[in-house]
Coordinates of N, CA and C in Angstrom, one line a residue:
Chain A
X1 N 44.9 58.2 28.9 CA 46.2 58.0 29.5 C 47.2 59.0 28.9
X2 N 48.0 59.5 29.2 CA 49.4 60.0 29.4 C 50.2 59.5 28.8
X3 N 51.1 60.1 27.8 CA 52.2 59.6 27.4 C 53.0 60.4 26.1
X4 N 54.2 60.5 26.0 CA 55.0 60.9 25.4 C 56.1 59.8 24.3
X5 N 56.2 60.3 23.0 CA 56.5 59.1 22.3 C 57.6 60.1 21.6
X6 N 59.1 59.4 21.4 CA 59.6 60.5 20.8 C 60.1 59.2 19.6
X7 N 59.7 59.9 17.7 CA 60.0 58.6 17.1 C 61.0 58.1 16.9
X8 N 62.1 58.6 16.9 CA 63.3 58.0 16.2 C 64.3 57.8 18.0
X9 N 65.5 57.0 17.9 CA 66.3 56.8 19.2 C 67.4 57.0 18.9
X10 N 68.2 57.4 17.4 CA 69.0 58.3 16.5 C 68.7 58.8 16.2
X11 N 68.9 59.8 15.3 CA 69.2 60.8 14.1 C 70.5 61.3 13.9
X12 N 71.0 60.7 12.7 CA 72.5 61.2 11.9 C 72.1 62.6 11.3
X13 N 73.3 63.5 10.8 CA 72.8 64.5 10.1 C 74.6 65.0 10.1
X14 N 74.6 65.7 9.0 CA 75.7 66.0 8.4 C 75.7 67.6 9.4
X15 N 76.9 68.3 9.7 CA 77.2 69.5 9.8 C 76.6 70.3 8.5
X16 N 75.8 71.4 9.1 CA 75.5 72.1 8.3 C 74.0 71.9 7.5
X17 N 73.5 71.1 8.0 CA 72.2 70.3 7.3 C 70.8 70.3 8.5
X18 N 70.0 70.7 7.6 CA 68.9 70.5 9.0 C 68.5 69.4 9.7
X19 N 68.1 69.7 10.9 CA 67.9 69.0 12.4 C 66.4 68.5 12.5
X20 N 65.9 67.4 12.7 CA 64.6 67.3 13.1 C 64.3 66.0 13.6
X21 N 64.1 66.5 14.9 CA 63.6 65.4 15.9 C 62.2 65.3 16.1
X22 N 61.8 64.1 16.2 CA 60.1 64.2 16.2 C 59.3 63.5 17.6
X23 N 58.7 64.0 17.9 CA 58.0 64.1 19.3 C 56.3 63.9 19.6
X24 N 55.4 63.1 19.7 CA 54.4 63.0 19.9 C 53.8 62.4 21.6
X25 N 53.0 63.2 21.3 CA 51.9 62.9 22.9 C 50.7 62.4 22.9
X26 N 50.5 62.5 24.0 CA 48.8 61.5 23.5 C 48.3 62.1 25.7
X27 N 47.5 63.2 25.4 CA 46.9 64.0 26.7 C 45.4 64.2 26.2
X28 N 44.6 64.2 27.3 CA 43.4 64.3 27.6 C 43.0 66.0 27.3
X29 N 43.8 66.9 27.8 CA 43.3 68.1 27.7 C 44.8 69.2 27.4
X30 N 45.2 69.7 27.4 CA 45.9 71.5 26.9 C 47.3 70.8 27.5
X31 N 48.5 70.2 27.0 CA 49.4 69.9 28.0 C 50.8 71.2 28.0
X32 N 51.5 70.4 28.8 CA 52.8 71.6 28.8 C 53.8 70.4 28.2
X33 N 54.5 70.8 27.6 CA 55.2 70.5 26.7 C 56.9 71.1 26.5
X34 N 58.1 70.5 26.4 CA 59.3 71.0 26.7 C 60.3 70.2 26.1
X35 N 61.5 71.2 25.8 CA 62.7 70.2 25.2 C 63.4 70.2 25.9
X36 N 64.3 69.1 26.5 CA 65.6 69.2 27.5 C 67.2 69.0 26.3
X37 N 67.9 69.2 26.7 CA 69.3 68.5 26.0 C 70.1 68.1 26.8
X38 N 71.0 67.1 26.9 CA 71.7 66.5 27.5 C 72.9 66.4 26.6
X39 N 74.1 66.8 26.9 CA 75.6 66.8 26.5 C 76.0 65.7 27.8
X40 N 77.0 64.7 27.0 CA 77.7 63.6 27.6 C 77.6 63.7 28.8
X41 N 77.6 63.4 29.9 CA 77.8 62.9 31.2 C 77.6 64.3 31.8
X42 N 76.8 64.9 31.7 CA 76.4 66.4 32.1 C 75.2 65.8 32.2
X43 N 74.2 67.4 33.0 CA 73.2 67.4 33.2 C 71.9 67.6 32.4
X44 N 70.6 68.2 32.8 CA 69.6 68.2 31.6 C 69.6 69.7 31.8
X45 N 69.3 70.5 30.6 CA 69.7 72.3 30.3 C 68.1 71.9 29.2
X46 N 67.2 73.2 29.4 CA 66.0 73.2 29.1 C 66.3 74.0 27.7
X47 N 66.1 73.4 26.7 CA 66.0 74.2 25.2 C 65.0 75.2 24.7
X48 N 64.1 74.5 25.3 CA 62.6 76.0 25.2 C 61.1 74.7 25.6
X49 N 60.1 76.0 25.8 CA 59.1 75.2 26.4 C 57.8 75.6 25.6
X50 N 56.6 75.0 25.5 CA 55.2 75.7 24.8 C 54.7 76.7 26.0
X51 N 54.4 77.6 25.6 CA 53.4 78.1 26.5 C 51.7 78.4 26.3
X52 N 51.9 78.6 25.1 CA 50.5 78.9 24.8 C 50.3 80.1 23.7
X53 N 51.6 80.7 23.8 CA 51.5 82.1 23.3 C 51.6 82.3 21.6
X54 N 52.2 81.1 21.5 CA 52.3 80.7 20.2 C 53.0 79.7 19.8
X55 N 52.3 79.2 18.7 CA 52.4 77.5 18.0 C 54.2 77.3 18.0
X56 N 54.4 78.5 17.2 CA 56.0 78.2 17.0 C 57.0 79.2 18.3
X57 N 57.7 77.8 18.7 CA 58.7 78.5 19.9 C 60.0 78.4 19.9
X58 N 60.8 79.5 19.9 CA 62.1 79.5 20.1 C 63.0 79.9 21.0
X59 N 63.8 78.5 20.8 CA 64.4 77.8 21.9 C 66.6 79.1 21.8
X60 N 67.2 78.0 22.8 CA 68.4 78.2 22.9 C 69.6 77.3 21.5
X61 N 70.2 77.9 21.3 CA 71.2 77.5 20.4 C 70.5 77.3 19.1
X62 N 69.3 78.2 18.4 CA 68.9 78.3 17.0 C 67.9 77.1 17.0
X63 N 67.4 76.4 18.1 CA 66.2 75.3 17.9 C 65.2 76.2 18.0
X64 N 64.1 75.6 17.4 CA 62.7 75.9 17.3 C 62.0 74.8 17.4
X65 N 60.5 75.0 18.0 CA 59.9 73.4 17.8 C 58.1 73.5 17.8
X66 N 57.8 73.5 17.1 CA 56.4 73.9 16.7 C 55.5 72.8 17.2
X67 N 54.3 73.8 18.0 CA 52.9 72.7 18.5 C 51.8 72.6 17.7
X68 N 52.1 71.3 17.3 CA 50.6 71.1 16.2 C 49.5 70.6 17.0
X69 N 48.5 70.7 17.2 CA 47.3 70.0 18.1 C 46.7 69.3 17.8
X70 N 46.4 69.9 16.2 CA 45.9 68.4 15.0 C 46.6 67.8 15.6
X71 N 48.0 67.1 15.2 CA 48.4 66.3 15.1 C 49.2 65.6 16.4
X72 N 48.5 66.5 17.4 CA 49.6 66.2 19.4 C 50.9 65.9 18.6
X73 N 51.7 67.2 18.3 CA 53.3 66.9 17.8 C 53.8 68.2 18.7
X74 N 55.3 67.6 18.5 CA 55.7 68.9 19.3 C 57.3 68.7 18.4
X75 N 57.5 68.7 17.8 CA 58.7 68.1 16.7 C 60.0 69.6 16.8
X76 N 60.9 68.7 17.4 CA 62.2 69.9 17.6 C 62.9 70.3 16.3
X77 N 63.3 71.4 15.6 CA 63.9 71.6 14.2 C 65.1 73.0 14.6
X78 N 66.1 72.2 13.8 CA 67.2 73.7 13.9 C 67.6 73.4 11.9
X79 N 67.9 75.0 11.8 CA 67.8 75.2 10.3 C 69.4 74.3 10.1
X80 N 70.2 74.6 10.6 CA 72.1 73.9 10.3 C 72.4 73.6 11.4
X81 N 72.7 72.2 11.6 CA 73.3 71.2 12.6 C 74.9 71.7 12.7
X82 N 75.3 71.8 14.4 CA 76.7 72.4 14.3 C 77.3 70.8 15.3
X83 N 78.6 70.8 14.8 CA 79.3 69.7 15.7 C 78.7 69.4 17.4
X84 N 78.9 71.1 18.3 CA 78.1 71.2 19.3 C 76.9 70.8 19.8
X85 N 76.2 70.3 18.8 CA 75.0 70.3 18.9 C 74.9 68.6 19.5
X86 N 76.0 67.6 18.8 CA 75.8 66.5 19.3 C 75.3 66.3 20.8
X87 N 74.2 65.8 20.9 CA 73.6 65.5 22.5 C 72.9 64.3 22.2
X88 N 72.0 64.0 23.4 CA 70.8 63.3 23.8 C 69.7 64.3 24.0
X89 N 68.4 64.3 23.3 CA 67.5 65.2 23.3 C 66.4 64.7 23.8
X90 N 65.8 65.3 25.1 CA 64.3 65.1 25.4 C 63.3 65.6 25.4
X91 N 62.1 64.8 24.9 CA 61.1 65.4 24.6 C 60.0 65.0 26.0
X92 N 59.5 66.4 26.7 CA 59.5 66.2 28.3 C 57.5 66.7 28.3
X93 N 56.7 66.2 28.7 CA 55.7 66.4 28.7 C 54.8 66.6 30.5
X94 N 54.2 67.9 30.8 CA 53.9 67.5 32.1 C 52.7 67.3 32.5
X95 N 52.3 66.3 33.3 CA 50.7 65.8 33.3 C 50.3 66.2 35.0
X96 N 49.1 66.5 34.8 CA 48.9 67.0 36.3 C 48.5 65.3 37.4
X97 N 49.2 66.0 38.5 CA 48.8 64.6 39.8 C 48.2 65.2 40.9
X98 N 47.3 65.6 40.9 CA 46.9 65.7 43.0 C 47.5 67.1 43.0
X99 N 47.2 67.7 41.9 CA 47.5 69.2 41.9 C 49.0 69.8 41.6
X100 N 49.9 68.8 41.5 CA 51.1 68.6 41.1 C 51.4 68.7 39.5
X101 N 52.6 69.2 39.0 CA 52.7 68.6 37.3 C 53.9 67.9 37.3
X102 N 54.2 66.7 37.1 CA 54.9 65.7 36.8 C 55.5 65.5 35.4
X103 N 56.6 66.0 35.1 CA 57.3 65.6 34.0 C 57.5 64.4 33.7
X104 N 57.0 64.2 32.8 CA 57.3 62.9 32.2 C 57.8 62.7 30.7
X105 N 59.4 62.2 30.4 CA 60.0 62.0 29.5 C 59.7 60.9 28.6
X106 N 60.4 61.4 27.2 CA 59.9 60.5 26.2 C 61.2 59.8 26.4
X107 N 61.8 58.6 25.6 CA 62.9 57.9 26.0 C 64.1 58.6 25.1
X108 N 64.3 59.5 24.6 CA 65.5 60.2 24.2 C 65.1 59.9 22.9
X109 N 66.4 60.8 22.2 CA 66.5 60.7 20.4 C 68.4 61.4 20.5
X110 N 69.5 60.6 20.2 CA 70.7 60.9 20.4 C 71.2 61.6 18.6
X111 N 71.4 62.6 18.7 CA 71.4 63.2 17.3 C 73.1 63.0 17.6
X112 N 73.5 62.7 16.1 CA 74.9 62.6 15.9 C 75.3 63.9 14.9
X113 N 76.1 64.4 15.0 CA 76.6 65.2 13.5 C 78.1 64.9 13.3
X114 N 77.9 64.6 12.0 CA 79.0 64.2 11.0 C 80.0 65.1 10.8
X115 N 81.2 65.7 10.6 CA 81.5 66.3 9.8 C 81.7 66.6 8.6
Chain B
X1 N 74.7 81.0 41.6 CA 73.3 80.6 41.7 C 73.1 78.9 41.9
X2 N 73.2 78.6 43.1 CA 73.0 77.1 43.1 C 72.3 76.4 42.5
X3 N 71.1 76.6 42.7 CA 70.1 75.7 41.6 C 69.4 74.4 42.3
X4 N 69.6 73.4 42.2 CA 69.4 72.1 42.7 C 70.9 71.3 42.7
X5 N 71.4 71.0 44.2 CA 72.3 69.8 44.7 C 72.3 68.9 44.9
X6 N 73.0 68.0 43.9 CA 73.0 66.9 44.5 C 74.4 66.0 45.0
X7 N 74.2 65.2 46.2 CA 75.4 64.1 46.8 C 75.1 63.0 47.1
X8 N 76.0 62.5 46.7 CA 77.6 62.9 46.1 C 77.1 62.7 44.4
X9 N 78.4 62.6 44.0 CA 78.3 62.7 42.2 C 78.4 61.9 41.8
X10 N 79.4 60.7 42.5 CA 79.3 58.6 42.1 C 79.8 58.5 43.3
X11 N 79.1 56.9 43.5 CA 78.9 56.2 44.5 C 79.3 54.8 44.1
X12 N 80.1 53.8 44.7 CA 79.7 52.3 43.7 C 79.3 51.7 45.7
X13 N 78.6 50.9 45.1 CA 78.3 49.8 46.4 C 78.1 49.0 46.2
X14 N 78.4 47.9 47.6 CA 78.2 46.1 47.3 C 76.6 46.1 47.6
X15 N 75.8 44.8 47.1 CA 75.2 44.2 47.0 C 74.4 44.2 48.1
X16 N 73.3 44.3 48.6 CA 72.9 44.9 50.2 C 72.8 45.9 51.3
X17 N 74.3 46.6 50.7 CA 74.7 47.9 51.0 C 73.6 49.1 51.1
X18 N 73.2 50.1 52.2 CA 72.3 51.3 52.1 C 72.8 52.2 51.9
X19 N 72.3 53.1 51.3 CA 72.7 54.7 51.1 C 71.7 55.4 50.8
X20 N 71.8 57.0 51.5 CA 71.1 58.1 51.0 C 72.1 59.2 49.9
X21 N 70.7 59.1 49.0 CA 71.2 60.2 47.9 C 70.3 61.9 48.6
X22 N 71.3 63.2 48.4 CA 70.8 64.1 49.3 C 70.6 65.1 47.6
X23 N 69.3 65.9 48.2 CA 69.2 66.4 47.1 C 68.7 67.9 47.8
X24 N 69.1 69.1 47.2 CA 68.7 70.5 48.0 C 68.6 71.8 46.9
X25 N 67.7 72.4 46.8 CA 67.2 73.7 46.2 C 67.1 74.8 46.6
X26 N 67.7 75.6 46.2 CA 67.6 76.8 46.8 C 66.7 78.1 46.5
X27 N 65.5 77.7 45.3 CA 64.9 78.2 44.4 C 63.3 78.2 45.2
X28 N 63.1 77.9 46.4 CA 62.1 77.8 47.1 C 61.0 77.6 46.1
X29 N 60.9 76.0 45.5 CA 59.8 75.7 44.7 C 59.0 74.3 45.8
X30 N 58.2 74.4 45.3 CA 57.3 73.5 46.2 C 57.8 72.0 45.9
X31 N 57.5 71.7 44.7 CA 58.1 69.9 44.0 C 59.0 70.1 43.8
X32 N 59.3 68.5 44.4 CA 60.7 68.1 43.6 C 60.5 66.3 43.6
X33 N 61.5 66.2 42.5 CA 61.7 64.8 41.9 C 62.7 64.1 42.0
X34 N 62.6 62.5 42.0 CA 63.6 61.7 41.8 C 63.2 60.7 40.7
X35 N 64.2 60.9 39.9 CA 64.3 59.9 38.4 C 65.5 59.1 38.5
X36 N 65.9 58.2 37.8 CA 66.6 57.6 37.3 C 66.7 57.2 35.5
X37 N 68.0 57.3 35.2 CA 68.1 57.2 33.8 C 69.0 56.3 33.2
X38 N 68.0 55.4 32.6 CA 68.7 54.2 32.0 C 68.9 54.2 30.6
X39 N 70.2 53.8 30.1 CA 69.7 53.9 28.1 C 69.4 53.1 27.7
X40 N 68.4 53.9 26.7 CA 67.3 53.8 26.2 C 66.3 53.9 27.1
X41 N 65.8 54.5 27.9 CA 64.3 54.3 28.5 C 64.2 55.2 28.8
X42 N 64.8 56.9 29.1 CA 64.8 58.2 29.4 C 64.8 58.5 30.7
X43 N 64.1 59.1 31.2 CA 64.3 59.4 32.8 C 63.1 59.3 33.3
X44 N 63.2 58.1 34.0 CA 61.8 57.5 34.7 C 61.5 58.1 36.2
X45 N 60.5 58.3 36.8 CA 60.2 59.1 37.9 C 60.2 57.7 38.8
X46 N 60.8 58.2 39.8 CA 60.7 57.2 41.2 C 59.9 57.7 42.3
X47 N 59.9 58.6 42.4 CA 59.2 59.2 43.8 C 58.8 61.0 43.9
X48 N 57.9 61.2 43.7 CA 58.0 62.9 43.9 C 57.4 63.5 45.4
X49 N 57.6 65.1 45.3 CA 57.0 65.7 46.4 C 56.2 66.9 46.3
X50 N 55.0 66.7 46.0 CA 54.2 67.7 45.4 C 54.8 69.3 46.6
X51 N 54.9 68.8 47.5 CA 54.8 70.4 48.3 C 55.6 69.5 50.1
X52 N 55.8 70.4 51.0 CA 56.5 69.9 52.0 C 55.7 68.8 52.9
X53 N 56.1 68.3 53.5 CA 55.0 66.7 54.2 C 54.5 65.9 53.1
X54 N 54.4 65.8 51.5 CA 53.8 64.9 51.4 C 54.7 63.8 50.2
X55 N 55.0 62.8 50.1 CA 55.5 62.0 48.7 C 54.6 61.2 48.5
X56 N 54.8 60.9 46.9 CA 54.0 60.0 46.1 C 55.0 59.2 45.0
X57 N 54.8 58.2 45.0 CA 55.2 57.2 44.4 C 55.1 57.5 42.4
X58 N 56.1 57.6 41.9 CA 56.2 57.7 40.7 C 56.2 56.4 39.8
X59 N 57.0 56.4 38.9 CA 56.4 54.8 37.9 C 57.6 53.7 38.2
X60 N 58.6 53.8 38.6 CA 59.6 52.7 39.5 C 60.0 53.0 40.9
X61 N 58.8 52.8 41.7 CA 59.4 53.3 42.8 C 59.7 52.1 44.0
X62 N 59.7 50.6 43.6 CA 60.4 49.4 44.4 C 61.6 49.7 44.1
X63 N 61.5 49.2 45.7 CA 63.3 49.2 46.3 C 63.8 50.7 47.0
X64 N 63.1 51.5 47.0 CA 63.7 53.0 47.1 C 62.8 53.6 48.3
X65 N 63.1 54.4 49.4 CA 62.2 55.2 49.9 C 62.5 56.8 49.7
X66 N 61.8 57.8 50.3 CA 62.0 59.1 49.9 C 61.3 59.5 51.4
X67 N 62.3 60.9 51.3 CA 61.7 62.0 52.8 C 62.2 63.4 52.2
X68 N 60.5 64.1 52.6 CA 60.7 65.0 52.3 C 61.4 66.2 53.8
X69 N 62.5 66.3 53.9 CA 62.7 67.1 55.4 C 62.5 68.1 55.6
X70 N 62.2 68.9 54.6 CA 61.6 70.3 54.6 C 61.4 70.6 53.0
X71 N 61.3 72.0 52.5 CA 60.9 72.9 51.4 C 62.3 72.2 50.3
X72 N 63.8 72.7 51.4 CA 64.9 72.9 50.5 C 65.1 71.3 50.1
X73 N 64.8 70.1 51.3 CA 65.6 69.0 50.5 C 64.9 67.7 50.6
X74 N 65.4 66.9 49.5 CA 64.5 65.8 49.7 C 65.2 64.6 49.0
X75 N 65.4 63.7 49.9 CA 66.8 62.2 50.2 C 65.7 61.4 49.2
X76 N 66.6 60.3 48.6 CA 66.1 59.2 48.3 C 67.0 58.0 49.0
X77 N 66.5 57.4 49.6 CA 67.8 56.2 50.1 C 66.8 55.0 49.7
X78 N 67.8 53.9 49.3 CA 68.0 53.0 49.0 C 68.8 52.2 50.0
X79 N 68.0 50.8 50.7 CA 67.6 50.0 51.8 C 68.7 48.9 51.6
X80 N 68.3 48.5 51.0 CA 69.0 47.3 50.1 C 70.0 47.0 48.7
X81 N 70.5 47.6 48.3 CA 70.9 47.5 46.9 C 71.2 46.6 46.4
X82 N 70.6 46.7 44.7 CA 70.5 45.4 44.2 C 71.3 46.3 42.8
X83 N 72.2 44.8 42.1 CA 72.6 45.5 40.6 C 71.7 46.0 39.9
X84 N 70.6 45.9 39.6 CA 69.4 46.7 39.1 C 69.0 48.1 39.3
X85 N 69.9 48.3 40.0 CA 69.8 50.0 40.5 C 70.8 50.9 40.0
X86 N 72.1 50.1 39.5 CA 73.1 50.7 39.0 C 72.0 51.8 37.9
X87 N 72.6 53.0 38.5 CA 71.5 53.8 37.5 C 72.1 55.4 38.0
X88 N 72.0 56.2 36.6 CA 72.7 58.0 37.3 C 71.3 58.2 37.6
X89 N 71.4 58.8 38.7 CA 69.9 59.6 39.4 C 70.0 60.9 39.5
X90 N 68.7 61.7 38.8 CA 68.6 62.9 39.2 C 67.2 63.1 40.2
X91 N 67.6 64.5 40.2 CA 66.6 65.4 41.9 C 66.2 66.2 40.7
X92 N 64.9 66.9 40.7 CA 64.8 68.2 40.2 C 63.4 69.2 41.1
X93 N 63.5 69.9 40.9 CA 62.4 70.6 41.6 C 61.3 71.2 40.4
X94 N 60.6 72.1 40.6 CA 59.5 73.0 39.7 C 58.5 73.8 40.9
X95 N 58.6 74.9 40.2 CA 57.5 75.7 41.1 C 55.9 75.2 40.3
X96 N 54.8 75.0 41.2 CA 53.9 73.9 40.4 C 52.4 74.7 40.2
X97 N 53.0 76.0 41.1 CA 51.6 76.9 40.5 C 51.6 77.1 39.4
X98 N 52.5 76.9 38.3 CA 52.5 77.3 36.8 C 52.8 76.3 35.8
X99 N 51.2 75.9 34.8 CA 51.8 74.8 34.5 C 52.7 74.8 33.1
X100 N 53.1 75.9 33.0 CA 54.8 76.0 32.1 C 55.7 76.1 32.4
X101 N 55.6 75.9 33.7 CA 57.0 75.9 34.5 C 57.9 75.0 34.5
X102 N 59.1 75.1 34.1 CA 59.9 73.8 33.7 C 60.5 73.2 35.0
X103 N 60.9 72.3 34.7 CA 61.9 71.5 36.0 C 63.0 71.9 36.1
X104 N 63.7 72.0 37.2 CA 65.3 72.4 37.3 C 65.9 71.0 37.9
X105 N 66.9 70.9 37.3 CA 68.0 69.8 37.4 C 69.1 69.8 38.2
X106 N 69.3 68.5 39.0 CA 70.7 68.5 39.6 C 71.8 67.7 38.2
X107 N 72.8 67.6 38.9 CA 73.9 67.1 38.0 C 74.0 65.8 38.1
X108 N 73.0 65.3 38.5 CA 73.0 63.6 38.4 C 73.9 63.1 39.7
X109 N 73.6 61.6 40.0 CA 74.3 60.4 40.9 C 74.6 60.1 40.3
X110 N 75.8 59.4 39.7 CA 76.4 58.0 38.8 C 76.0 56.4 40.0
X111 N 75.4 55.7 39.7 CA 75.6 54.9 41.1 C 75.9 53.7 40.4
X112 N 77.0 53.2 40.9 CA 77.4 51.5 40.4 C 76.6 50.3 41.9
X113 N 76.5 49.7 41.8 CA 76.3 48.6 42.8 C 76.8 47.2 42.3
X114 N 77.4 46.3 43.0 CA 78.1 45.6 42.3 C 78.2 44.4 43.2

C-alpha cells in the first residue's frame, strides 16, 4: 500500500535557526515525491519536487530536501528560518491509478517562527 | 497566466441545499482533481479525472458527484448538503504523461453549510 506520513503536526523554530520537517513514505516501487507550502488562507505553491536526477533537491525560498531510499524519507531542511517562512507544509507523494498519478498528501506539518 | 479557476471563492449553505463547485484550466493537462481540506487531515482526494470522459472516485467521495465536461473543466456538485462538508475545496490539474509532474492548484472554495 501507499502512503505518506509526515512526523511532526508543528514545528517551532526561532528566526534565524534551522528548519526541518520530516517526511516518510511507504511505496512499492520508484515514487514521485514533492513539497507544497501553504501561507494562511492562500493556495498550495509547489517548493521543489524529486526527480531522479539527484538525491539532494533545491527548492524555492532556500529549502532543500533530500531523498533517502534506505530510509523512504524525503525530509524538507532550510539552513535559517525567516519570519516569512511561517506556513503549513506538505509533504505530497504521487502513486499511479489506471495510468493516472494521484497526489496524495501527508496531513501537514505547520512550522511557526519565533522572533 | 490563469492557471486553474475556481467558483466561487465562499459559499455558506443551508442544510439540503445543492451546489456546483466550477473548476477550469487552461494549461491543457489531461487530470484534474477534487480535494478537500480539513485540519489536521491534509487534502484528501474526492474524485479525479484521469483524462476527458472518464472519473474515478478518490478516498472521500460520499455525498459528492463530479463531471468531467470537457479537457478545460471539471464541476464537483454536491446534492444534498450536510455540515460535514463545511470544508475549503480545491481543483488541481497535472499533465500525467510525466510522472514528476507536479499538480497545479486553484485558490480553494471556503464552503460553510450550516
Amino acid at each position: 500500500a501507499q502512503s505518506v506520513t509526515q512526523l511532526d503536526s508543528h514545528v517551532s523554530v526561532s528566526e534565524g535557526t534551522p528548519v526541518l520537517l520530516r517526511c516518510n513514505y511507504s511505496s512499492s516501487y520508484s515514487p514521485s515525491l514533492f513539497w507544497y507550502v501553504q501561507h494562511p488562507n492562500k493556495g498550495l505553491q509547489l517548493l521543489l519536487k524529486y526527480t531522479s536526477a539527484a538525491t539532494l533537491v533545491k527548492g524555492i525560498n532556500g529549502f532543500e530536501a533530500e531523498f533517502k531510499k534506505s530510509e523512504t524519507s524525503f525530509h524538507l531542511t532550510k539552513p535559517s528560518a525567516h519570519m516569512s517562512d511561517a506556513a503549513e507544509y506538505f509533504c505530497v507523494v504521487s502513486f499511479t491509478s489506471g495510468g493516472s498519478y494521484i497526489p496524495t498528501f501527508g496531513r501537514g506539518t505547520s512550522l511557526i517562527v519565533h522572533p | 497566466n490563469a492557471g486553474v479557476t475556481q467558483t466561487p471563492k465562499f459559499q455558506v449553505l443551508k442544510t439540503g441545499q445543492s451546489m456546483t463547485l466550477q473548476c477550469a484550466q487552461d494549461m491543457n493537462h489531461n487530470s484534474m482533481y477534487w480535494y478537500r481540506q480539513d485540519p489536521g487531515m491534509g487534502l484528501r482526494l474526492i474524485y479525479y479525472s484521469a483524462s476527458e470522459g472518464t472519473t474515478d472516485k478518490g478516498e472521500v467521495p460520499n455525498g459528492y458527484n463530479v463531471s468531467r465536461l470537457n479537457k478545460r473543466e471539471f464541476s464537483l456538485r454536491l446534492e444534498s448538503a450536510a455540515p460535514s462538508q463545511t470544508s475549503v475545496y480545491f481543483c488541481a490539474s497535472s499533465d500525467r504523461t510525466g510522472m514528476n509532474t507536479e499538480a497545479f492548484f486553484g485558490q480553494g472554495t471556503r464552503l460553510t453549510v450550516v
